[in-house]
CSV table of C-alpha atoms and ligand atoms in Angstrom, one decimal:
chain,number,residue,atom,x,y,z
A,1,UNK,CA,-13.0,-59.7,-49.6
A,2,UNK,CA,-16.0,-61.5,-51.0
A,3,UNK,CA,-19.3,-60.4,-49.5
A,4,UNK,CA,-20.8,-62.9,-47.2
A,5,UNK,CA,-24.2,-63.5,-45.6
A,6,UNK,CA,-24.5,-64.2,-41.9
A,7,UNK,CA,-26.6,-66.7,-40.0
A,8,UNK,CA,-27.2,-65.2,-36.6
A,9,UNK,CA,-29.7,-67.8,-35.5
A,10,UNK,CA,-30.3,-71.5,-36.3
A,11,UNK,CA,-33.9,-71.1,-37.4
A,12,UNK,CA,-34.4,-67.3,-37.5
A,13,UNK,CA,-37.9,-65.8,-37.2
A,14,UNK,CA,-36.6,-62.9,-39.2
A,15,UNK,CA,-34.5,-62.4,-42.3
A,16,UNK,CA,-32.8,-59.2,-43.4
A,17,UNK,CA,-32.0,-58.9,-47.1
A,18,UNK,CA,-29.5,-56.1,-47.7
A,19,UNK,CA,-26.1,-55.3,-49.1
A,20,UNK,CA,-23.0,-55.7,-47.0
A,21,UNK,CA,-21.9,-52.1,-47.8
A,22,UNK,CA,-25.3,-50.5,-47.3
A,23,UNK,CA,-25.3,-48.1,-44.3
A,24,UNK,CA,-29.1,-48.7,-43.9
A,25,UNK,CA,-28.6,-52.4,-43.7
A,26,UNK,CA,-25.8,-52.0,-41.2
A,27,UNK,CA,-28.0,-49.8,-39.1
A,28,UNK,CA,-30.8,-52.3,-39.1
A,29,UNK,CA,-28.6,-55.2,-38.2
A,30,UNK,CA,-27.1,-53.2,-35.3
A,31,UNK,CA,-30.5,-52.1,-34.1
A,32,UNK,CA,-31.8,-55.7,-34.1
A,33,UNK,CA,-28.7,-57.1,-32.5
A,34,UNK,CA,-28.7,-54.4,-29.7
A,35,UNK,CA,-32.4,-55.1,-29.1
A,36,UNK,CA,-31.6,-58.9,-28.9
A,37,UNK,CA,-33.8,-59.8,-31.9
A,38,UNK,CA,-32.3,-62.8,-33.7
A,39,UNK,CA,-32.1,-62.5,-37.4
A,40,UNK,CA,-30.5,-64.1,-40.4
A,41,UNK,CA,-28.9,-61.7,-42.9
A,42,UNK,CA,-28.6,-62.5,-46.6
A,43,UNK,CA,-27.1,-60.5,-49.4
A,44,UNK,CA,-29.5,-59.6,-52.3
A,45,UNK,CA,-27.0,-61.2,-54.7
A,46,UNK,CA,-27.0,-64.6,-52.9
A,47,UNK,CA,-29.3,-67.3,-54.4
A,48,UNK,CA,-31.4,-67.2,-51.2
A,49,UNK,CA,-31.5,-63.5,-51.3
A,50,UNK,CA,-32.6,-63.4,-55.0
A,51,UNK,CA,-35.2,-66.1,-54.3
A,52,UNK,CA,-36.7,-64.3,-51.2
A,53,UNK,CA,-36.8,-60.9,-53.0
A,54,UNK,CA,-38.5,-62.5,-56.1
A,55,UNK,CA,-41.0,-64.3,-53.9
A,56,UNK,CA,-42.1,-61.0,-52.2
A,57,UNK,CA,-42.0,-58.9,-55.4
A,58,UNK,CA,-38.9,-56.9,-54.5
A,59,UNK,CA,-35.8,-56.0,-56.6
A,60,UNK,CA,-32.2,-55.7,-55.3
A,61,UNK,CA,-32.6,-51.9,-55.4
A,62,UNK,CA,-35.5,-52.1,-52.9
A,63,UNK,CA,-33.2,-53.5,-50.1
A,64,UNK,CA,-32.8,-53.5,-47.2
A,65,UNK,CA,-36.1,-55.4,-46.5
A,66,UNK,CA,-37.1,-57.5,-43.6
A,67,UNK,CA,-39.1,-60.8,-44.1
A,68,UNK,CA,-40.7,-62.5,-41.1
A,69,UNK,CA,-41.2,-66.2,-40.9
A,70,UNK,CA,-45.0,-65.7,-41.0
A,71,UNK,CA,-44.6,-63.9,-44.4
A,72,UNK,CA,-44.9,-60.3,-43.2
A,73,UNK,CA,-42.5,-57.9,-45.1
A,74,UNK,CA,-41.2,-54.5,-44.2
A,75,UNK,CA,-39.1,-51.9,-46.0
A,76,UNK,CA,-38.5,-49.8,-42.9
A,77,UNK,CA,-38.9,-46.0,-43.2
A,78,UNK,CA,-37.3,-45.3,-39.8
A,79,UNK,CA,-36.2,-47.0,-36.6
A,80,UNK,CA,-39.5,-46.3,-34.8
A,81,UNK,CA,-41.4,-48.2,-37.5
A,82,UNK,CA,-38.9,-51.0,-37.4
A,83,UNK,CA,-39.2,-51.2,-33.5
A,84,UNK,CA,-43.0,-51.4,-33.7
A,85,UNK,CA,-42.9,-54.0,-36.5
A,86,UNK,CA,-40.5,-56.3,-34.6
A,87,UNK,CA,-42.8,-56.1,-31.5
A,88,UNK,CA,-40.8,-53.9,-29.2
A,89,UNK,CA,-42.7,-52.0,-26.5
A,90,UNK,CA,-42.8,-48.5,-28.1
A,91,UNK,CA,-45.8,-46.8,-26.4
A,92,UNK,CA,-46.1,-45.9,-22.6
A,93,UNK,CA,-49.2,-47.7,-21.1
A,94,UNK,CA,-50.0,-44.7,-18.9
A,95,UNK,CA,-49.8,-40.9,-19.0
A,96,UNK,CA,-48.6,-40.6,-15.4
A,97,UNK,CA,-46.0,-42.4,-13.2
A,98,UNK,CA,-44.2,-41.9,-9.9
A,99,UNK,CA,-40.8,-42.0,-11.5
A,100,UNK,CA,-39.8,-41.3,-15.1
A,101,UNK,CA,-36.2,-42.4,-16.1
A,102,UNK,CA,-34.8,-41.1,-19.4
A,103,UNK,CA,-32.0,-43.3,-20.9
A,104,UNK,CA,-31.6,-47.1,-20.8
A,105,UNK,CA,-27.9,-47.4,-20.1
A,106,UNK,CA,-26.5,-48.8,-16.8
A,107,UNK,CA,-27.5,-45.7,-14.8
A,108,UNK,CA,-31.1,-45.6,-16.1
A,109,UNK,CA,-31.5,-49.4,-15.8
A,110,UNK,CA,-30.3,-49.3,-12.2
A,111,UNK,CA,-32.7,-46.5,-11.5
A,112,UNK,CA,-35.6,-48.5,-13.1
A,113,UNK,CA,-34.7,-51.6,-11.1
A,114,UNK,CA,-34.5,-49.8,-7.8
A,115,UNK,CA,-37.5,-47.5,-8.4
A,116,UNK,CA,-39.8,-50.4,-9.4
A,117,UNK,CA,-38.5,-52.8,-6.7
A,118,UNK,CA,-39.2,-50.1,-4.1
A,119,UNK,CA,-42.8,-49.6,-5.1
A,120,UNK,CA,-42.5,-46.6,-7.4
A,121,UNK,CA,-44.7,-46.9,-10.6
A,122,UNK,CA,-41.7,-46.5,-12.9
A,123,UNK,CA,-41.3,-45.9,-16.7
A,124,UNK,CA,-38.0,-45.7,-18.6
A,125,UNK,CA,-37.7,-44.1,-22.0
A,126,UNK,CA,-34.9,-45.2,-24.3
A,127,UNK,CA,-34.4,-43.7,-27.8
A,128,UNK,CA,-32.5,-46.7,-29.3
A,129,UNK,CA,-31.7,-49.9,-27.3
A,130,UNK,CA,-31.4,-50.8,-23.7
A,131,UNK,CA,-27.8,-51.1,-22.6
A,132,UNK,CA,-26.3,-47.7,-23.5
A,133,UNK,CA,-22.6,-47.6,-24.1
A,134,UNK,CA,-22.0,-50.6,-21.9
A,135,UNK,CA,-24.1,-52.7,-24.2
A,136,UNK,CA,-21.5,-52.0,-26.9
A,137,UNK,CA,-18.7,-53.5,-24.8
A,138,UNK,CA,-17.3,-56.8,-25.9
A,139,UNK,CA,-16.0,-57.5,-22.3
A,140,UNK,CA,-16.3,-55.5,-19.2
A,141,UNK,CA,-13.6,-56.8,-16.9
A,142,UNK,CA,-13.6,-54.3,-14.0
A,143,UNK,CA,-17.3,-54.4,-12.8
A,144,UNK,CA,-17.5,-55.8,-9.3
A,145,UNK,CA,-18.7,-59.4,-9.1
A,146,UNK,CA,-17.6,-60.6,-12.5
A,147,UNK,CA,-14.0,-61.8,-12.1
A,148,UNK,CA,-14.0,-63.3,-15.6
A,149,UNK,CA,-15.6,-60.3,-17.2
A,150,UNK,CA,-19.0,-60.0,-18.7
A,151,UNK,CA,-20.1,-58.8,-22.1
A,152,UNK,CA,-22.2,-55.8,-22.5
A,153,UNK,CA,-24.9,-57.9,-24.2
A,154,UNK,CA,-25.2,-60.3,-21.3
A,155,UNK,CA,-25.2,-57.5,-18.7
A,156,UNK,CA,-27.9,-55.8,-20.6
A,157,UNK,CA,-30.0,-58.9,-20.9
A,158,UNK,CA,-29.8,-59.5,-17.2
A,159,UNK,CA,-30.7,-55.8,-16.4
A,160,UNK,CA,-33.7,-56.0,-18.7
A,161,UNK,CA,-35.0,-59.2,-17.1
A,162,UNK,CA,-34.4,-57.8,-13.6
A,163,UNK,CA,-36.3,-54.5,-14.4
A,164,UNK,CA,-39.1,-56.6,-15.9
A,165,UNK,CA,-39.3,-58.8,-12.8
A,166,UNK,CA,-40.0,-55.8,-10.7
A,167,UNK,CA,-42.5,-54.3,-13.1
A,168,UNK,CA,-40.6,-51.4,-14.5
A,169,UNK,CA,-42.0,-50.3,-17.9
A,170,UNK,CA,-39.3,-50.0,-20.6
A,171,UNK,CA,-40.3,-48.1,-23.7
A,172,UNK,CA,-37.9,-48.4,-26.7
A,173,UNK,CA,-37.5,-46.1,-29.6
A,174,UNK,CA,-38.9,-43.1,-27.8
A,175,UNK,CA,-36.6,-40.1,-27.8
A,176,UNK,CA,-37.1,-37.4,-25.2
A,177,UNK,CA,-37.0,-34.0,-26.8
A,178,UNK,CA,-38.0,-31.6,-24.1
A,179,UNK,CA,-38.7,-31.5,-20.4
A,180,UNK,CA,-41.1,-29.2,-18.4
A,181,UNK,CA,-41.3,-29.2,-14.6
A,182,UNK,CA,-43.9,-27.7,-12.2
A,183,UNK,CA,-44.2,-27.9,-8.4
A,184,UNK,CA,-46.4,-31.0,-9.0
A,185,UNK,CA,-44.8,-33.0,-11.7
A,186,UNK,CA,-42.3,-33.4,-14.5
A,187,UNK,CA,-43.4,-33.9,-18.1
A,188,UNK,CA,-41.2,-35.2,-20.9
A,189,UNK,CA,-42.2,-34.4,-24.5
A,190,UNK,CA,-41.0,-37.1,-27.0
A,191,UNK,CA,-40.3,-37.1,-30.7
A,192,UNK,CA,-43.5,-38.1,-32.5
A,193,UNK,CA,-45.7,-36.2,-29.9
A,194,UNK,CA,-45.9,-38.6,-27.0
A,195,UNK,CA,-45.8,-37.0,-23.6
A,196,UNK,CA,-45.1,-38.8,-20.3
A,197,UNK,CA,-45.5,-37.3,-16.8
A,198,UNK,CA,-44.3,-38.4,-13.4
A,199,UNK,CA,-43.8,-37.0,-9.9
A,200,UNK,CA,-40.0,-37.0,-10.3
A,201,UNK,CA,-37.5,-37.8,-13.0
A,202,UNK,CA,-34.0,-39.1,-13.4
A,203,UNK,CA,-32.0,-38.1,-16.4
A,204,UNK,CA,-29.6,-40.9,-17.5
A,205,UNK,CA,-29.0,-40.0,-21.1
A,206,UNK,CA,-25.3,-40.6,-20.9
A,207,UNK,CA,-23.0,-39.5,-23.7
A,208,UNK,CA,-23.2,-39.6,-27.5
A,209,UNK,CA,-20.1,-40.6,-29.5
A,210,UNK,CA,-18.0,-38.2,-31.5
A,211,UNK,CA,-17.4,-38.7,-35.2
A,212,UNK,CA,-14.1,-38.4,-37.0
A,213,UNK,CA,-13.5,-35.1,-38.7
A,214,UNK,CA,-11.2,-35.8,-41.6
A,215,UNK,CA,-11.9,-35.4,-45.4
A,216,UNK,CA,-13.8,-38.3,-46.9
A,217,UNK,CA,-14.5,-40.2,-43.7
A,218,UNK,CA,-18.2,-39.2,-43.5
A,219,UNK,CA,-18.9,-40.7,-46.9
A,220,UNK,CA,-17.9,-44.1,-45.7
A,221,UNK,CA,-19.9,-44.2,-42.5
A,222,UNK,CA,-21.6,-47.6,-42.5
A,223,UNK,CA,-19.6,-48.7,-45.6
A,224,UNK,CA,-16.3,-49.5,-43.8
A,225,UNK,CA,-16.3,-46.8,-41.1
A,226,UNK,CA,-18.2,-47.6,-37.9
A,227,UNK,CA,-18.6,-45.8,-34.6
A,228,UNK,CA,-18.5,-47.6,-31.2
A,229,UNK,CA,-19.6,-50.7,-33.0
A,230,UNK,CA,-17.6,-54.0,-32.9
A,231,UNK,CA,-19.9,-56.8,-32.2
A,232,UNK,CA,-22.1,-56.8,-35.3
A,233,UNK,CA,-19.4,-56.3,-37.8
A,234,UNK,CA,-16.6,-58.4,-36.3
A,235,UNK,CA,-17.6,-61.7,-38.1
A,236,UNK,CA,-17.2,-59.9,-41.5
A,237,UNK,CA,-13.6,-58.9,-40.7
A,238,UNK,CA,-12.2,-62.4,-40.5
A,239,UNK,CA,-8.8,-62.6,-42.1
A,240,UNK,CA,-8.7,-58.8,-42.9
A,241,UNK,CA,-6.7,-55.9,-41.4
A,242,UNK,CA,-8.8,-53.8,-39.0
A,243,UNK,CA,-8.0,-50.2,-38.1
A,244,UNK,CA,-9.2,-49.0,-34.7
A,245,UNK,CA,-8.9,-45.3,-33.7
A,246,UNK,CA,-8.9,-44.3,-30.0
A,247,UNK,CA,-6.8,-44.4,-26.9
A,248,UNK,CA,-9.3,-45.1,-24.2
A,249,UNK,CA,-10.6,-48.4,-22.7
A,250,UNK,CA,-13.4,-48.8,-25.3
A,251,UNK,CA,-10.8,-48.8,-28.2
A,252,UNK,CA,-8.5,-51.1,-26.3
A,253,UNK,CA,-11.3,-53.6,-25.7
A,254,UNK,CA,-12.3,-53.5,-29.3
A,255,UNK,CA,-8.6,-54.2,-30.3
A,256,UNK,CA,-8.5,-57.3,-28.1
A,257,UNK,CA,-11.9,-58.4,-29.4
A,258,UNK,CA,-11.0,-58.0,-33.1
A,259,UNK,CA,-7.6,-59.7,-32.6
A,260,UNK,CA,-9.4,-63.0,-32.3
A,261,UNK,CA,-10.7,-62.9,-35.9
A,262,UNK,CA,-8.8,-60.2,-37.9
A,263,UNK,CA,-5.5,-60.8,-39.6
A,264,UNK,CA,-3.9,-57.7,-38.0
A,265,UNK,CA,-5.4,-55.0,-35.7
A,266,UNK,CA,-3.8,-51.6,-36.1
A,267,UNK,CA,-4.6,-49.4,-33.1
A,268,UNK,CA,-4.2,-45.7,-33.9
A,269,UNK,CA,-3.7,-43.5,-30.9
A,270,UNK,CA,-3.2,-39.7,-31.0
A,271,UNK,CA,-1.3,-39.6,-27.7
A,272,UNK,CA,2.3,-40.6,-27.5
A,273,UNK,CA,1.5,-43.4,-25.0
A,274,UNK,CA,-1.4,-45.7,-24.4
A,275,UNK,CA,-1.0,-45.0,-20.7
A,276,UNK,CA,-2.5,-41.5,-21.2
A,277,UNK,CA,-6.1,-42.9,-21.2
A,278,UNK,CA,-6.1,-46.7,-21.0
A,279,UNK,CA,-6.3,-48.9,-17.9
A,280,UNK,CA,-3.1,-50.8,-17.1
A,281,UNK,CA,-4.8,-54.2,-17.4
A,282,UNK,CA,-5.8,-53.5,-21.0
A,283,UNK,CA,-2.3,-52.2,-21.9
A,284,UNK,CA,-0.9,-55.5,-20.6
A,285,UNK,CA,-3.4,-57.5,-22.6
A,286,UNK,CA,-2.7,-55.6,-25.8
A,287,UNK,CA,1.1,-56.1,-25.3
A,288,UNK,CA,0.6,-59.8,-25.1
A,289,UNK,CA,-1.3,-60.2,-28.4
A,290,UNK,CA,1.0,-60.3,-31.4
A,291,UNK,CA,-1.8,-59.5,-33.9
A,292,UNK,CA,-2.3,-56.0,-32.4
A,293,UNK,CA,0.0,-53.3,-33.6
A,294,UNK,CA,-0.1,-50.0,-31.7
A,295,UNK,CA,0.8,-46.8,-33.5
A,296,UNK,CA,0.9,-43.9,-31.1
A,297,UNK,CA,1.2,-40.2,-32.1
A,298,UNK,CA,-0.9,-41.0,-35.2
A,299,UNK,CA,-4.3,-39.7,-36.5
A,300,UNK,CA,-6.6,-40.2,-39.5
A,301,UNK,CA,-6.1,-37.5,-42.1
A,302,UNK,CA,-8.5,-38.8,-44.8
A,303,UNK,CA,-10.4,-41.7,-46.3
A,304,UNK,CA,-11.2,-42.8,-49.8
A,305,UNK,CA,-12.6,-45.6,-51.9
A,306,UNK,CA,-15.5,-46.6,-54.2
A,307,UNK,CA,-18.6,-48.5,-53.0
A,308,UNK,CA,-16.8,-48.9,-49.6
A,309,UNK,CA,-13.7,-47.8,-47.8
A,310,UNK,CA,-10.5,-48.7,-49.6
A,311,UNK,CA,-7.8,-46.4,-48.3
A,312,UNK,CA,-6.9,-44.3,-45.2
A,313,UNK,CA,-4.5,-41.5,-45.0
A,314,UNK,CA,-2.6,-41.5,-41.7
A,315,UNK,CA,-0.8,-38.4,-40.3
A,316,UNK,CA,2.1,-38.6,-37.9
A,317,UNK,CA,1.4,-35.9,-35.4
A,318,UNK,CA,4.9,-35.0,-34.4
A,319,UNK,CA,6.4,-34.7,-38.0
A,320,UNK,CA,3.2,-33.9,-39.9
A,321,UNK,CA,4.2,-36.6,-42.5
A,322,UNK,CA,1.3,-38.5,-44.1
A,323,UNK,CA,1.1,-42.0,-45.6
A,324,UNK,CA,-1.7,-43.8,-47.4
A,325,UNK,CA,-2.5,-47.4,-46.4
A,326,UNK,CA,-5.0,-49.9,-47.9
A,327,UNK,CA,-7.9,-50.3,-45.4
A,328,UNK,CA,-11.4,-51.8,-45.6
A,329,UNK,CA,-12.4,-51.6,-41.9
A,330,UNK,CA,-12.1,-48.7,-39.6
A,331,UNK,CA,-13.7,-48.7,-36.1
A,332,UNK,CA,-13.7,-45.4,-34.2
A,333,UNK,CA,-13.9,-45.1,-30.4
A,334,UNK,CA,-12.9,-41.5,-30.0
A,335,UNK,CA,-14.9,-40.2,-27.1
A,336,UNK,CA,-18.3,-38.8,-26.4
A,337,UNK,CA,-20.2,-35.6,-25.5
A,338,UNK,CA,-23.0,-35.4,-23.0
A,339,UNK,CA,-26.5,-36.0,-24.3
A,340,UNK,CA,-27.9,-32.9,-22.8
A,341,UNK,CA,-28.8,-30.7,-25.7
A,342,UNK,CA,-32.5,-31.8,-25.5
A,343,UNK,CA,-32.8,-30.2,-22.1
A,344,UNK,CA,-33.7,-26.6,-21.8
A,345,UNK,CA,-31.7,-23.7,-20.4
A,346,UNK,CA,-33.0,-24.3,-16.8
A,347,UNK,CA,-30.4,-27.0,-16.3
A,348,UNK,CA,-27.0,-25.7,-15.2
A,349,UNK,CA,-24.1,-27.4,-17.0
A,350,UNK,CA,-20.3,-27.3,-16.7
A,351,UNK,CA,-18.3,-25.9,-19.6
A,352,UNK,CA,-18.5,-29.2,-21.5
A,353,UNK,CA,-22.3,-29.5,-21.2
A,354,UNK,CA,-22.4,-32.1,-18.4
A,355,UNK,CA,-25.2,-31.5,-15.9
A,356,UNK,CA,-24.4,-30.0,-12.5
A,357,UNK,CA,-26.0,-31.6,-9.5
A,358,UNK,CA,-26.2,-31.2,-5.7
A,359,UNK,CA,-23.2,-29.3,-4.1
A,360,UNK,CA,-21.5,-29.0,-7.4
A,361,UNK,CA,-24.1,-26.4,-8.5
A,362,UNK,CA,-22.9,-23.9,-5.8
A,363,UNK,CA,-19.2,-24.8,-6.3
A,364,UNK,CA,-19.2,-24.3,-10.0
A,365,UNK,CA,-21.8,-21.5,-10.3
A,366,UNK,CA,-20.7,-19.6,-7.1
A,367,UNK,CA,-22.8,-16.6,-6.2
A,368,UNK,CA,-24.6,-16.9,-9.5
A,369,UNK,CA,-26.1,-20.2,-8.5
A,370,UNK,CA,-29.3,-20.9,-10.5
A,371,UNK,CA,-30.7,-23.2,-7.8
A,372,UNK,CA,-34.2,-21.7,-7.3
A,373,UNK,CA,-35.3,-22.9,-3.8
A,374,UNK,CA,-34.2,-22.0,-0.2
A,375,UNK,CA,-33.5,-25.6,0.7
A,376,UNK,CA,-30.2,-26.9,-0.8
A,377,UNK,CA,-30.4,-29.3,-3.7
A,378,UNK,CA,-30.2,-33.0,-2.9
A,379,UNK,CA,-27.0,-34.7,-3.9
A,380,UNK,CA,-27.8,-35.7,-7.5
A,381,UNK,CA,-30.6,-33.1,-8.0
A,382,UNK,CA,-30.2,-30.8,-11.0
A,383,UNK,CA,-31.1,-27.1,-10.9
A,384,UNK,CA,-34.6,-28.2,-11.7
A,385,UNK,CA,-36.1,-29.4,-8.4
A,386,UNK,CA,-37.4,-33.0,-8.6
A,387,UNK,CA,-35.2,-33.8,-11.6
A,388,UNK,CA,-32.1,-35.8,-10.8
A,389,UNK,CA,-29.1,-36.9,-13.0
A,390,UNK,CA,-27.1,-40.1,-12.8
A,391,UNK,CA,-24.2,-41.6,-14.8
A,392,UNK,CA,-22.1,-40.3,-17.6
A,393,UNK,CA,-24.5,-37.3,-18.2
A,394,UNK,CA,-23.5,-35.8,-14.8
A,395,UNK,CA,-20.5,-33.5,-14.3
A,396,UNK,CA,-17.7,-35.1,-12.3
A,397,UNK,CA,-19.0,-38.7,-13.0
A,398,UNK,CA,-16.3,-41.4,-13.3
A,399,UNK,CA,-17.5,-42.6,-16.7
A,400,UNK,CA,-17.5,-46.3,-15.6
A,401,UNK,CA,-20.3,-48.8,-15.4
A,402,UNK,CA,-20.0,-49.1,-11.7
A,403,UNK,CA,-20.3,-45.4,-11.2
A,404,UNK,CA,-23.4,-45.2,-13.4
A,405,UNK,CA,-25.1,-48.1,-11.6
A,406,UNK,CA,-24.2,-46.6,-8.2
A,407,UNK,CA,-25.6,-43.2,-9.1
A,408,UNK,CA,-28.7,-44.6,-10.7
A,409,UNK,CA,-29.5,-46.5,-7.6
A,410,UNK,CA,-28.6,-43.6,-5.3
A,411,UNK,CA,-30.8,-41.3,-7.3
A,412,UNK,CA,-33.8,-43.4,-6.5
A,413,UNK,CA,-33.1,-43.0,-2.7
A,414,UNK,CA,-33.0,-39.2,-3.3
A,415,UNK,CA,-36.3,-39.4,-5.3
A,416,UNK,CA,-37.9,-41.0,-2.2
A,417,UNK,CA,-36.6,-38.2,-0.1
A,418,UNK,CA,-37.9,-35.6,-2.5
A,419,UNK,CA,-41.3,-37.1,-2.7
A,420,UNK,CA,-41.5,-37.4,1.1
A,421,UNK,CA,-41.0,-33.6,1.6
B,1,FAD,C1,-17.2,-49.8,-26.1
B,1,FAD,C2,-17.3,-49.3,-24.6
B,1,FAD,C3,-16.6,-50.1,-23.7
B,1,FAD,C4,-16.7,-49.8,-22.3
B,1,FAD,N1,-16.1,-50.6,-21.4
B,1,FAD,C5,-16.2,-50.3,-20.1
B,1,FAD,C6,-15.6,-51.1,-19.1
B,1,FAD,O1,-15.0,-52.2,-19.4
B,1,FAD,N2,-15.7,-50.8,-17.8
B,1,FAD,C7,-16.4,-49.7,-17.4
B,1,FAD,O2,-16.5,-49.5,-16.2
B,1,FAD,N3,-16.9,-48.8,-18.3
B,1,FAD,C8,-16.8,-49.1,-19.6
B,1,FAD,N4,-17.3,-48.2,-20.6
B,1,FAD,C9,-18.0,-47.0,-20.1
B,1,FAD,C10,-19.4,-47.3,-19.6
B,1,FAD,O3,-20.1,-48.1,-20.6
B,1,FAD,C11,-20.2,-46.0,-19.4
B,1,FAD,O4,-19.6,-45.2,-18.4
B,1,FAD,C12,-21.7,-46.3,-19.0
B,1,FAD,O5,-22.3,-47.0,-20.0
B,1,FAD,C13,-22.4,-45.0,-18.7
B,1,FAD,O6,-23.7,-45.4,-18.4
B,1,FAD,P1,-24.9,-44.3,-18.5
B,1,FAD,O7,-26.2,-45.1,-18.2
B,1,FAD,O8,-24.6,-43.1,-17.7
B,1,FAD,O9,-24.9,-43.7,-20.0
B,1,FAD,P2,-25.0,-44.5,-21.4
B,1,FAD,O10,-24.4,-45.9,-21.3
B,1,FAD,O11,-24.4,-43.5,-22.4
B,1,FAD,O12,-26.6,-44.7,-21.7
B,1,FAD,C14,-27.4,-43.6,-22.0
B,1,FAD,C15,-28.6,-44.1,-22.7
B,1,FAD,O13,-29.5,-43.0,-22.9
B,1,FAD,C16,-30.1,-43.0,-24.2
B,1,FAD,N5,-30.5,-41.7,-24.6
B,1,FAD,C17,-29.7,-40.6,-24.8
B,1,FAD,N6,-30.5,-39.5,-25.1
B,1,FAD,C18,-31.7,-39.9,-25.1
B,1,FAD,C19,-33.0,-39.2,-25.3
B,1,FAD,N7,-33.0,-37.9,-25.6
B,1,FAD,N8,-34.1,-39.9,-25.1
B,1,FAD,C20,-34.1,-41.3,-24.7
B,1,FAD,N9,-33.0,-41.9,-24.5
B,1,FAD,C21,-31.8,-41.3,-24.7
B,1,FAD,C22,-29.0,-43.6,-25.1
B,1,FAD,O14,-29.5,-44.2,-26.3
B,1,FAD,C23,-28.3,-44.6,-24.1
B,1,FAD,O15,-28.9,-45.9,-24.2
B,1,FAD,C24,-17.3,-48.6,-21.9
B,1,FAD,C25,-17.9,-47.7,-22.9
B,1,FAD,C26,-17.9,-48.1,-24.3
B,1,FAD,C27,-18.5,-47.2,-25.3
């Protein structure tokens, strides 16, 4: 397919010049899109790209570079620098708060909205972009109140505005690296040396996607292989075959989304049936779309190509037989693990690493319960008093937007109870 440039805005304040198959360029475009920063993307080989690079003294090898309408130019060293340069709020305005929320997905955003609206001086730290996993969804159809569905981007935008309306401070591009708690307060230490303290904290760091473990696949990440990403790349896939790996709702949604622009969508599922993990409404939708071809009992066994992905090796799980197919686009939605490794050993977890809270602490840990106080833990309280957990990061959570929003809101009620005592 011929490389194309992409206009994402009629009169963009920002232009990204970078190659279509550059993982760094893909990461920048995704970061900007997830943070709702409109940009125009041009290829270095396009006449406009060549002209812009020459005007600012760059060569094609220097890309990706960003050029602002006011003439400022950046060759970003990392996401933090990029976030600052595009004007995101990256530094907390105070050292101390009533409530500190870590993670800006649905659970964290609900906690920020409820915390700030109920008078708590609230700060939320997000390492990448507000919206979390839900922000990656092309259409959420089962969230109460949205009978026609709502895209993750729109839901995120509304949540961001709602949190801002109540005065919650949202800090982007700040990754929590460690947490310390005393009887008085909780302090989070962030990458880059920033520390933030509050009287109580809610951990809403959700889950981090898993990557495919097959020979060659890693080499093509950002060059044909993408994880939990559909919205930014979809316009490039028009008229092509698109492979999607995964058997849960996120993969099903992506298949439906790509079917509107791709020539064919091939959904690869390890299980023998879609019903193993996918909601019935999505299975029905998929069955009604002729462009989607479902291949159950199939997994990726390898990837190969040159400057970008060109071929996939598929393995039939029952027979072990393999086949090689031409492929330029592979999108993986293959599950996630809890984002809890940054927390210290004081936090009790289940055997998969999800945080134990409230009554689950005693049920799972039994007589060896690590809960340190004589009072029982509050419902969503972790084994560190004053630190609560909400959403996908919590053991026995339902892994749904509604569950995350519900727990984020409920955690704030429990924070009030904790602060009262
Ligand atoms: C593509 C896709 C489609 C989906 N569709 C649906 C659907 O239709 N319906 C439905 O109900 N559910 C759906 N889900 C599931 C739903 O999105 C999740 O259950 C929900 O987002 C969980 O919210 P959360 O806030 O607990 O965690 P997350 O959404 O995972 O958010 C956690 C946030 O914490 C941040 N973070 C992690 N570690 C740190 C750190 N150390 N410091 C700072 N920040 C950190 C992350 O960057 C992230 O933004 C979908 C999920 C995906 C991936």
